[in-house]
Structures are given as structure tokens and as C-alpha cells.
Amino acid sequence: MDFNMYFKSRQGEMIHLLKNIVGRESPTQDKKAVDACSAFVVGEFKKTGAKVTCFPQKKIGDLHLVEFPGSIKSPANERILVLTHIDTVWPVGKIDKMPFYISGGKVYGPGVLDMKAGLVEALCALKAIHQLSLRPARKIAVFINSAEEIGNDVTQEMIARLAGGSKLVLCLEPALPGGALKTQRKGRVVIRLEVKGKAAHAGTPEKGVNAIEELVGKLYGLKRLATAGVTISVNLVGGGEKANVVAETAWAVMDIRFWSSAQKDRIVSAFKHLNPNRPGAKFKFEIESLTPPMEKTKASIQLFQQAKKIAAAMEISLAEGRTGGGSDASIASGLGVATLDGLGPDGDGIHAEKEHLLLSSLVQRTALLTELLRQL
Ligand SMILES: [Zn+2]
């Protein structure tokens, strides 16, 4: 079966489906809107013969797990887990200014690439497997996250649990520009650093301990940790009370990104061992959030090689690359489960008004996903 041809002839259907999903705007914070979009998508998944389980949520959109049978022999823990999300960064009404349209082989619209096209890929691949009575080697589960864009403890725990019970994970986030898969992603830690000094009259500053001066000096010092791809961005700061009082408190929140867990350990250890330059100053730090990096593992290298071979047989040359941003794939990969990310289409401009995907890539990626689900 030539799935490239198969989906090329169904391109109109795919666009129609994508238009319907993009048209149901679904910003993370708007539960009602996300649930309405999910209702449509879940209805489509049910047409593939899959079983859909809903996990109702109070604050975020309801979560859904789509389960598709595999060959009779495949045990549950041998399944393929496909990660998707239905939420976008765009508010309801954005589509009036940022309409869904196609021009020059590119498809535009809010959330079209990140990642409503991923949902279309999964839907069309499962429809094809169902309609053609193909027998995938493994059971397939598709998780639809409703709060990927802002992160959420419930969804992260659920992904970890599902990934832990799966043989491999495929994530349908957009490809790198040019179509490469993402086999490495940076991890991220958000750290809040607080300094406690001592207040005094600004006329006799030597009687106090200036927390702001201590903090600023330390922030410069911490820049030495930014080596080998580690980045430290201090993006929020505060402190002091009045212009004529030596600042007693100061704080900063920083976003630190890294390629490996070893780098993360080095950073956290540096914060643990911070010593003040001014006698009497005290440091306190807190990790506000932590996302593991997606590192290359033996299992993920092997999975990429397998995918590359399957793609080559379809005359698709598959490359790999790395990116600074995180995704749900990092959670799976952090558990040591073989993971491939960036299986969504090629395009550009996510979280920006010119967000678009290449239509030819949507067709090709859906064909590739179908073969991966069938053969892996
Ligand atoms: Zn995304």
C-alpha cells in the first residue's frame, strides 16, 4: 500500500477535518471551549472503531485516551503511546483576525501547526488502519492533553503513568523547520532566589546589609553556569521598600535551560552552595517548576533508526535535530521510554500570527505515521 498516494487522494478530506478542528478554538484557560473542541475530535476518533475514555477535570478541559486494538498477541505494556494536545495559546475570537486559509501550499490559522494538525494525522492514520483492516503489531493509545501549553500536574502525572506502561512514545508536535524529528529537547528549571539583608537608614548604609546589591552581584556570578548550551535568563526581579531605606529583601526568578540531567544537577548544586558576599546576608532558593530534558538514550537512538528505515522505504528521508523548547515527550523520555518527537508536519510560526504548515508535509507525515503505527 502506497500511503503517500492514499493520503494525497484524501487531501481534501484532511483539510476539511483540520478546518473543523481549528474553527473550534480551544485556549487552555477556557475549559468550555476546550471541551467543545474535544467533543468534536472524540466523535471523529470513535468513527475509527477506537474506544475513548474520558477523564473529567474541574479546572482544565477534560482529558481523553483513545485506545485502538492491535494484534491479538500484543500485551498492554507493549503498546505505542501517541501524545497530542488539543489546547492552543490563542483566545476565542482570534480566528476573526487570523482566519483559516490556504495559500501557496501553506495552511494558516490559530493552532493549525501547534498542534491541531497532529490530531488530524492521528485521526486519519487510525481511520486508514480501520478502513483497510490493517493489523498493527501493537496496541495503539492516543492521549489528548488539554493543558499542554501551560503545564498541569494532573496531565503530567497521567502522561508519566501511560508512558511507563508503553513500549514506545510518538509525539505529534511540529517538526523542526525542514521536517527533521526532534530527538533532543532542553529541560527547564524555574528558580526563585531570595536574599534577606538588613534594613538601615540610607544615610548610614554601613549599618545595614543591602539585599539588592547582594542579589545583583550574585546574579552576575551565576552567569558562569551558562556553559555548554546552558542558558540562564533572569526575567523577574523585585526588592526594597523605599528609596531612603537600605533594601532588606530582594528576589529574582530565572528560567534556566539545559541539555542533560547532569547539567541540571550541577546548577541545582550551585544554588545549594551559594554563599553571600556580605556578612549577614542570607540566601533562600526554591524550584518553582522542573521539566526534564529529552536526552538521547540507547532506546531512542534505536527507535529513530527504525523510523528512518521505514521512512526510507517510502522514499522519505528522515533527519533528526534538537530544540530548546520542552514538550510532553520530555516526560516520557525522562522515564527511559523510547521516544520520538516532531512527527507533526513541517511549518513555521508557532505561537505567532503567521503560524502555518506545509500542506504537502501534512499528507506525507500522515502517511509516515500510518506506517510507523503499523510496523513499529
Ligand atoms: Zn504543542
PDB file of N, CA and C in Angstrom, residues 201-286:
ATOM      1  N   HIS A 201      19.037  53.143  57.737  1.00  0.00           N
ATOM      2  CA  HIS A 201      18.816  54.433  57.099  1.00  0.00           C
ATOM      3  C   HIS A 201      19.818  54.562  55.954  1.00  0.00           C
ATOM      4  N   ALA A 202      19.349  55.100  54.832  1.00  0.00           N
ATOM      5  CA  ALA A 202      20.237  55.202  53.669  1.00  0.00           C
ATOM      6  C   ALA A 202      21.385  56.180  53.898  1.00  0.00           C
ATOM      7  N   GLY A 203      21.260  57.013  54.942  1.00  0.00           N
ATOM      8  CA  GLY A 203      22.340  57.928  55.282  1.00  0.00           C
ATOM      9  C   GLY A 203      23.512  57.213  55.936  1.00  0.00           C
ATOM     10  N   THR A 204      23.242  56.051  56.544  1.00  0.00           N
ATOM     11  CA  THR A 204      24.299  55.239  57.161  1.00  0.00           C
ATOM     12  C   THR A 204      24.189  53.796  56.659  1.00  0.00           C
ATOM     13  N   PRO A 205      24.423  53.624  55.344  1.00  0.00           N
ATOM     14  CA  PRO A 205      24.198  52.293  54.755  1.00  0.00           C
ATOM     15  C   PRO A 205      25.095  51.211  55.361  1.00  0.00           C
ATOM     16  N   GLU A 206      26.224  51.618  55.922  1.00  0.00           N
ATOM     17  CA  GLU A 206      27.135  50.617  56.501  1.00  0.00           C
ATOM     18  C   GLU A 206      26.501  49.882  57.687  1.00  0.00           C
ATOM     19  N   LYS A 207      25.412  50.449  58.225  1.00  0.00           N
ATOM     20  CA  LYS A 207      24.744  49.762  59.344  1.00  0.00           C
ATOM     21  C   LYS A 207      23.771  48.671  58.861  1.00  0.00           C
ATOM     22  N   GLY A 208      23.519  48.651  57.571  1.00  0.00           N
ATOM     23  CA  GLY A 208      22.594  47.645  57.038  1.00  0.00           C
ATOM     24  C   GLY A 208      23.305  46.647  56.125  1.00  0.00           C
ATOM     25  N   VAL A 209      22.523  45.752  55.572  1.00  0.00           N
ATOM     26  CA  VAL A 209      23.047  44.814  54.566  1.00  0.00           C
ATOM     27  C   VAL A 209      22.120  44.934  53.362  1.00  0.00           C
ATOM     28  N   ASN A 210      22.624  45.436  52.265  1.00  0.00           N
ATOM     29  CA  ASN A 210      21.765  45.714  51.120  1.00  0.00           C
ATOM     30  C   ASN A 210      21.485  44.440  50.299  1.00  0.00           C
ATOM     31  N   ALA A 211      20.235  43.973  50.389  1.00  0.00           N
ATOM     32  CA  ALA A 211      19.858  42.710  49.732  1.00  0.00           C
ATOM     33  C   ALA A 211      19.900  42.838  48.208  1.00  0.00           C
ATOM     34  N   ILE A 212      19.566  44.022  47.696  1.00  0.00           N
ATOM     35  CA  ILE A 212      19.558  44.192  46.230  1.00  0.00           C
ATOM     36  C   ILE A 212      20.978  44.110  45.676  1.00  0.00           C
ATOM     37  N   GLU A 213      21.898  44.804  46.358  1.00  0.00           N
ATOM     38  CA  GLU A 213      23.294  44.755  45.881  1.00  0.00           C
ATOM     39  C   GLU A 213      23.839  43.327  45.950  1.00  0.00           C
ATOM     40  N   GLU A 214      23.485  42.636  47.013  1.00  0.00           N
ATOM     41  CA  GLU A 214      23.936  41.239  47.155  1.00  0.00           C
ATOM     42  C   GLU A 214      23.378  40.387  46.011  1.00  0.00           C
ATOM     43  N   LEU A 215      22.091  40.584  45.743  1.00  0.00           N
ATOM     44  CA  LEU A 215      21.435  39.790  44.691  1.00  0.00           C
ATOM     45  C   LEU A 215      22.065  40.067  43.324  1.00  0.00           C
ATOM     46  N   VAL A 216      22.231  41.346  43.001  1.00  0.00           N
ATOM     47  CA  VAL A 216      22.767  41.703  41.680  1.00  0.00           C
ATOM     48  C   VAL A 216      24.160  41.090  41.474  1.00  0.00           C
ATOM     49  N   GLY A 217      24.979  41.184  42.493  1.00  0.00           N
ATOM     50  CA  GLY A 217      26.325  40.595  42.402  1.00  0.00           C
ATOM     51  C   GLY A 217      26.247  39.102  42.161  1.00  0.00           C
ATOM     52  N   LYS A 218      25.319  38.457  42.873  1.00  0.00           N
ATOM     53  CA  LYS A 218      25.181  37.000  42.752  1.00  0.00           C
ATOM     54  C   LYS A 218      24.684  36.619  41.357  1.00  0.00           C
ATOM     55  N   LEU A 219      23.742  37.395  40.841  1.00  0.00           N
ATOM     56  CA  LEU A 219      23.184  37.075  39.519  1.00  0.00           C
ATOM     57  C   LEU A 219      24.284  37.124  38.457  1.00  0.00           C
ATOM     58  N   TYR A 220      25.181  38.100  38.573  1.00  0.00           N
ATOM     59  CA  TYR A 220      26.309  38.156  37.634  1.00  0.00           C
ATOM     60  C   TYR A 220      27.183  36.914  37.792  1.00  0.00           C
ATOM     61  N   GLY A 221      27.427  36.556  39.066  1.00  0.00           N
ATOM     62  CA  GLY A 221      28.266  35.387  39.349  1.00  0.00           C
ATOM     63  C   GLY A 221      27.683  34.109  38.781  1.00  0.00           C
ATOM     64  N   LEU A 222      26.359  34.012  38.827  1.00  0.00           N
ATOM     65  CA  LEU A 222      25.707  32.774  38.361  1.00  0.00           C
ATOM     66  C   LEU A 222      25.859  32.567  36.856  1.00  0.00           C
ATOM     67  N   LYS A 223      26.186  33.633  36.139  1.00  0.00           N
ATOM     68  CA  LYS A 223      26.349  33.529  34.675  1.00  0.00           C
ATOM     69  C   LYS A 223      27.434  32.503  34.308  1.00  0.00           C
ATOM     70  N   ARG A 224      28.326  32.230  35.289  1.00  0.00           N
ATOM     71  CA  ARG A 224      29.396  31.266  34.981  1.00  0.00           C
ATOM     72  C   ARG A 224      28.828  29.860  34.748  1.00  0.00           C
ATOM     73  N   LEU A 225      27.585  29.627  35.198  1.00  0.00           N
ATOM     74  CA  LEU A 225      26.964  28.313  34.982  1.00  0.00           C
ATOM     75  C   LEU A 225      26.501  28.142  33.535  1.00  0.00           C
ATOM     76  N   ALA A 226      26.410  29.254  32.814  1.00  0.00           N
ATOM     77  CA  ALA A 226      25.876  29.204  31.444  1.00  0.00           C
ATOM     78  C   ALA A 226      26.960  28.777  30.459  1.00  0.00           C
ATOM     79  N   THR A 227      27.323  27.512  30.529  1.00  0.00           N
ATOM     80  CA  THR A 227      28.300  26.975  29.576  1.00  0.00           C
ATOM     81  C   THR A 227      27.693  25.752  28.899  1.00  0.00           C
ATOM     82  N   ALA A 228      28.293  25.315  27.826  1.00  0.00           N
ATOM     83  CA  ALA A 228      27.880  24.097  27.099  1.00  0.00           C
ATOM     84  C   ALA A 228      26.379  24.072  26.812  1.00  0.00           C
ATOM     85  N   GLY A 229      25.854  25.204  26.365  1.00  0.00           N
ATOM     86  CA  GLY A 229      24.451  25.242  25.942  1.00  0.00           C
ATOM     87  C   GLY A 229      23.462  25.600  27.038  1.00  0.00           C
ATOM     88  N   VAL A 230      23.922  25.697  28.289  1.00  0.00           N
ATOM     89  CA  VAL A 230      23.011  26.091  29.370  1.00  0.00           C
ATOM     90  C   VAL A 230      22.702  27.588  29.229  1.00  0.00           C
ATOM     91  N   THR A 231      21.427  27.946  29.366  1.00  0.00           N
ATOM     92  CA  THR A 231      21.082  29.379  29.339  1.00  0.00           C
ATOM     93  C   THR A 231      20.411  29.768  30.656  1.00  0.00           C
ATOM     94  N   ILE A 232      20.718  30.964  31.110  1.00  0.00           N
ATOM     95  CA  ILE A 232      20.102  31.487  32.336  1.00  0.00           C
ATOM     96  C   ILE A 232      19.496  32.839  31.987  1.00  0.00           C
ATOM     97  N   SER A 233      18.164  32.948  32.080  1.00  0.00           N
ATOM     98  CA  SER A 233      17.514  34.241  31.836  1.00  0.00           C
ATOM     99  C   SER A 233      16.846  34.688  33.116  1.00  0.00           C
ATOM    100  N   VAL A 234      17.295  35.827  33.626  1.00  0.00           N
ATOM    101  CA  VAL A 234      16.641  36.406  34.809  1.00  0.00           C
ATOM    102  C   VAL A 234      15.516  37.282  34.267  1.00  0.00           C
ATOM    103  N   ASN A 235      14.284  36.857  34.492  1.00  0.00           N
ATOM    104  CA  ASN A 235      13.174  37.539  33.821  1.00  0.00           C
ATOM    105  C   ASN A 235      12.206  38.256  34.754  1.00  0.00           C
ATOM    106  N   LEU A 236      12.381  38.068  36.057  1.00  0.00           N
ATOM    107  CA  LEU A 236      11.555  38.786  37.035  1.00  0.00           C
ATOM    108  C   LEU A 236      12.460  39.154  38.212  1.00  0.00           C
ATOM    109  N   VAL A 237      12.391  40.406  38.638  1.00  0.00           N
ATOM    110  CA  VAL A 237      13.153  40.793  39.839  1.00  0.00           C
ATOM    111  C   VAL A 237      12.316  41.746  40.681  1.00  0.00           C
ATOM    112  N   GLY A 238      12.655  41.838  41.960  1.00  0.00           N
ATOM    113  CA  GLY A 238      11.970  42.779  42.840  1.00  0.00           C
ATOM    114  C   GLY A 238      12.774  42.942  44.108  1.00  0.00           C
ATOM    115  N   GLY A 239      12.407  43.951  44.901  1.00  0.00           N
ATOM    116  CA  GLY A 239      13.080  44.124  46.183  1.00  0.00           C
ATOM    117  C   GLY A 239      12.972  45.528  46.702  1.00  0.00           C
ATOM    118  N   GLY A 240      13.402  45.706  47.926  1.00  0.00           N
ATOM    119  CA  GLY A 240      13.416  47.019  48.548  1.00  0.00           C
ATOM    120  C   GLY A 240      12.048  47.521  48.937  1.00  0.00           C
ATOM    121  N   GLU A 241      12.072  48.650  49.674  1.00  0.00           N
ATOM    122  CA  GLU A 241      10.806  49.205  50.144  1.00  0.00           C
ATOM    123  C   GLU A 241      10.671  50.691  49.814  1.00  0.00           C
ATOM    124  N   LYS A 242      11.740  51.432  50.175  1.00  0.00           N
ATOM    125  CA  LYS A 242      11.730  52.892  49.992  1.00  0.00           C
ATOM    126  C   LYS A 242      13.103  53.331  49.514  1.00  0.00           C
ATOM    127  N   ALA A 243      13.132  54.493  48.844  1.00  0.00           N
ATOM    128  CA  ALA A 243      14.406  54.983  48.304  1.00  0.00           C
ATOM    129  C   ALA A 243      15.407  55.313  49.414  1.00  0.00           C
ATOM    130  N   ASN A 244      14.920  55.675  50.615  1.00  0.00           N
ATOM    131  CA  ASN A 244      15.863  56.071  51.669  1.00  0.00           C
ATOM    132  C   ASN A 244      16.112  54.981  52.721  1.00  0.00           C
ATOM    133  N   VAL A 245      15.714  53.747  52.399  1.00  0.00           N
ATOM    134  CA  VAL A 245      15.951  52.626  53.324  1.00  0.00           C
ATOM    135  C   VAL A 245      16.794  51.567  52.619  1.00  0.00           C
ATOM    136  N   VAL A 246      17.864  51.144  53.268  1.00  0.00           N
ATOM    137  CA  VAL A 246      18.695  50.059  52.702  1.00  0.00           C
ATOM    138  C   VAL A 246      17.797  48.827  52.515  1.00  0.00           C
ATOM    139  N   ALA A 247      17.831  48.288  51.312  1.00  0.00           N
ATOM    140  CA  ALA A 247      16.891  47.207  50.971  1.00  0.00           C
ATOM    141  C   ALA A 247      17.127  45.971  51.839  1.00  0.00           C
ATOM    142  N   GLU A 248      16.051  45.538  52.492  1.00  0.00           N
ATOM    143  CA  GLU A 248      16.178  44.363  53.369  1.00  0.00           C
ATOM    144  C   GLU A 248      15.941  43.066  52.600  1.00  0.00           C
ATOM    145  N   THR A 249      15.102  43.157  51.553  1.00  0.00           N
ATOM    146  CA  THR A 249      14.813  41.938  50.791  1.00  0.00           C
ATOM    147  C   THR A 249      14.981  42.195  49.288  1.00  0.00           C
ATOM    148  N   ALA A 250      15.284  41.129  48.584  1.00  0.00           N
ATOM    149  CA  ALA A 250      15.349  41.185  47.116  1.00  0.00           C
ATOM    150  C   ALA A 250      15.129  39.780  46.586  1.00  0.00           C
ATOM    151  N   TRP A 251      14.572  39.688  45.405  1.00  0.00           N
ATOM    152  CA  TRP A 251      14.315  38.367  44.825  1.00  0.00           C
ATOM    153  C   TRP A 251      14.428  38.421  43.311  1.00  0.00           C
ATOM    154  N   ALA A 252      14.675  37.287  42.732  1.00  0.00           N
ATOM    155  CA  ALA A 252      14.718  37.162  41.270  1.00  0.00           C
ATOM    156  C   ALA A 252      14.187  35.788  40.883  1.00  0.00           C
ATOM    157  N   VAL A 253      13.500  35.743  39.753  1.00  0.00           N
ATOM    158  CA  VAL A 253      13.043  34.452  39.224  1.00  0.00           C
ATOM    159  C   VAL A 253      13.721  34.248  37.889  1.00  0.00           C
ATOM    160  N   MET A 254      14.350  33.089  37.734  1.00  0.00           N
ATOM    161  CA  MET A 254      15.058  32.856  36.473  1.00  0.00           C
ATOM    162  C   MET A 254      14.652  31.556  35.801  1.00  0.00           C
ATOM    163  N   ASP A 255      14.751  31.594  34.495  1.00  0.00           N
ATOM    164  CA  ASP A 255      14.425  30.443  33.642  1.00  0.00           C
ATOM    165  C   ASP A 255      15.760  29.880  33.163  1.00  0.00           C
ATOM    166  N   ILE A 256      16.053  28.655  33.595  1.00  0.00           N
ATOM    167  CA  ILE A 256      17.341  28.048  33.248  1.00  0.00           C
ATOM    168  C   ILE A 256      17.083  26.809  32.391  1.00  0.00           C
ATOM    169  N   ARG A 257      17.781  26.726  31.263  1.00  0.00           N
ATOM    170  CA  ARG A 257      17.566  25.580  30.354  1.00  0.00           C
ATOM    171  C   ARG A 257      18.858  24.822  30.148  1.00  0.00           C
ATOM    172  N   PHE A 258      18.733  23.501  29.958  1.00  0.00           N
ATOM    173  CA  PHE A 258      19.924  22.632  29.925  1.00  0.00           C
ATOM    174  C   PHE A 258      19.641  21.409  29.056  1.00  0.00           C
ATOM    175  N   TRP A 259      20.718  20.803  28.564  1.00  0.00           N
ATOM    176  CA  TRP A 259      20.567  19.631  27.683  1.00  0.00           C
ATOM    177  C   TRP A 259      20.531  18.299  28.431  1.00  0.00           C
ATOM    178  N   SER A 260      21.143  18.263  29.627  1.00  0.00           N
ATOM    179  CA  SER A 260      21.254  16.959  30.295  1.00  0.00           C
ATOM    180  C   SER A 260      20.916  17.055  31.776  1.00  0.00           C
ATOM    181  N   SER A 261      20.584  15.920  32.361  1.00  0.00           N
ATOM    182  CA  SER A 261      20.289  15.868  33.791  1.00  0.00           C
ATOM    183  C   SER A 261      21.539  16.207  34.594  1.00  0.00           C
ATOM    184  N   ALA A 262      22.714  15.848  34.056  1.00  0.00           N
ATOM    185  CA  ALA A 262      23.974  16.154  34.752  1.00  0.00           C
ATOM    186  C   ALA A 262      24.140  17.675  34.872  1.00  0.00           C
ATOM    187  N   GLN A 263      23.806  18.384  33.795  1.00  0.00           N
ATOM    188  CA  GLN A 263      23.882  19.852  33.841  1.00  0.00           C
ATOM    189  C   GLN A 263      22.896  20.401  34.874  1.00  0.00           C
ATOM    190  N   LYS A 264      21.709  19.811  34.916  1.00  0.00           N
ATOM    191  CA  LYS A 264      20.687  20.258  35.879  1.00  0.00           C
ATOM    192  C   LYS A 264      21.196  20.064  37.309  1.00  0.00           C
ATOM    193  N   ASP A 265      21.814  18.904  37.572  1.00  0.00           N
ATOM    194  CA  ASP A 265      22.330  18.624  38.919  1.00  0.00           C
ATOM    195  C   ASP A 265      23.402  19.643  39.318  1.00  0.00           C
ATOM    196  N   ARG A 266      24.250  20.001  38.335  1.00  0.00           N
ATOM    197  CA  ARG A 266      25.318  20.961  38.591  1.00  0.00           C
ATOM    198  C   ARG A 266      24.725  22.336  38.966  1.00  0.00           C
ATOM    199  N   ILE A 267      23.659  22.722  38.254  1.00  0.00           N
ATOM    200  CA  ILE A 267      23.019  24.015  38.503  1.00  0.00           C
ATOM    201  C   ILE A 267      22.383  24.042  39.896  1.00  0.00           C
ATOM    202  N   VAL A 268      21.603  23.000  40.202  1.00  0.00           N
ATOM    203  CA  VAL A 268      20.907  22.971  41.497  1.00  0.00           C
ATOM    204  C   VAL A 268      21.922  22.949  42.639  1.00  0.00           C
ATOM    205  N   SER A 269      23.008  22.205  42.439  1.00  0.00           N
ATOM    206  CA  SER A 269      24.037  22.136  43.473  1.00  0.00           C
ATOM    207  C   SER A 269      24.679  23.515  43.685  1.00  0.00           C
ATOM    208  N   ALA A 270      24.881  24.264  42.598  1.00  0.00           N
ATOM    209  CA  ALA A 270      25.459  25.608  42.727  1.00  0.00           C
ATOM    210  C   ALA A 270      24.542  26.511  43.563  1.00  0.00           C
ATOM    211  N   PHE A 271      23.239  26.364  43.384  1.00  0.00           N
ATOM    212  CA  PHE A 271      22.298  27.169  44.183  1.00  0.00           C
ATOM    213  C   PHE A 271      22.333  26.761  45.652  1.00  0.00           C
ATOM    214  N   LYS A 272      22.494  25.452  45.877  1.00  0.00           N
ATOM    215  CA  LYS A 272      22.544  24.951  47.261  1.00  0.00           C
ATOM    216  C   LYS A 272      23.760  25.502  47.996  1.00  0.00           C
ATOM    217  N   HIS A 273      24.834  25.734  47.252  1.00  0.00           N
ATOM    218  CA  HIS A 273      26.089  26.149  47.889  1.00  0.00           C
ATOM    219  C   HIS A 273      26.376  27.645  47.752  1.00  0.00           C
ATOM    220  N   LEU A 274      25.331  28.419  47.490  1.00  0.00           N
ATOM    221  CA  LEU A 274      25.542  29.868  47.360  1.00  0.00           C
ATOM    222  C   LEU A 274      25.953  30.479  48.696  1.00  0.00           C
ATOM    223  N   ASN A 275      27.038  31.223  48.695  1.00  0.00           N
ATOM    224  CA  ASN A 275      27.461  31.923  49.916  1.00  0.00           C
ATOM    225  C   ASN A 275      27.388  33.423  49.680  1.00  0.00           C
ATOM    226  N   PRO A 276      26.848  34.150  50.641  1.00  0.00           N
ATOM    227  CA  PRO A 276      26.753  35.608  50.457  1.00  0.00           C
ATOM    228  C   PRO A 276      28.120  36.291  50.520  1.00  0.00           C
ATOM    229  N   ASN A 277      28.265  37.370  49.764  1.00  0.00           N
ATOM    230  CA  ASN A 277      29.496  38.166  49.815  1.00  0.00           C
ATOM    231  C   ASN A 277      29.471  39.117  51.006  1.00  0.00           C
ATOM    232  N   ARG A 278      28.247  39.523  51.397  1.00  0.00           N
ATOM    233  CA  ARG A 278      28.126  40.469  52.511  1.00  0.00           C
ATOM    234  C   ARG A 278      27.800  39.722  53.790  1.00  0.00           C
ATOM    235  N   PRO A 279      28.578  39.933  54.836  1.00  0.00           N
ATOM    236  CA  PRO A 279      28.256  39.267  56.107  1.00  0.00           C
ATOM    237  C   PRO A 279      26.847  39.663  56.547  1.00  0.00           C
ATOM    238  N   GLY A 280      26.081  38.677  56.964  1.00  0.00           N
ATOM    239  CA  GLY A 280      24.722  38.969  57.440  1.00  0.00           C
ATOM    240  C   GLY A 280      23.646  38.746  56.378  1.00  0.00           C
ATOM    241  N   ALA A 281      24.046  38.622  55.110  1.00  0.00           N
ATOM    242  CA  ALA A 281      23.045  38.359  54.054  1.00  0.00           C
ATOM    243  C   ALA A 281      22.737  36.862  54.041  1.00  0.00           C
ATOM    244  N   LYS A 282      21.484  36.570  53.720  1.00  0.00           N
ATOM    245  CA  LYS A 282      21.093  35.150  53.665  1.00  0.00           C
ATOM    246  C   LYS A 282      20.382  34.857  52.349  1.00  0.00           C
ATOM    247  N   PHE A 283      20.666  33.646  51.798  1.00  0.00           N
ATOM    248  CA  PHE A 283      20.011  33.223  50.561  1.00  0.00           C
ATOM    249  C   PHE A 283      18.986  32.149  50.833  1.00  0.00           C
ATOM    250  N   LYS A 284      17.938  32.166  50.004  1.00  0.00           N
ATOM    251  CA  LYS A 284      16.973  31.072  50.031  1.00  0.00           C
ATOM    252  C   LYS A 284      16.590  30.827  48.570  1.00  0.00           C
ATOM    253  N   PHE A 285      16.542  29.584  48.149  1.00  0.00           N
ATOM    254  CA  PHE A 285      16.081  29.354  46.778  1.00  0.00           C
ATOM    255  C   PHE A 285      15.014  28.286  46.744  1.00  0.00           C
ATOM    256  N   GLU A 286      14.190  28.406  45.715  1.00  0.00           N
ATOM    257  CA  GLU A 286      13.069  27.483  45.592  1.00  0.00           C
ATOM    258  C   GLU A 286      12.915  27.104  44.121  1.00  0.00           C
TER     259      GLU A 286
END
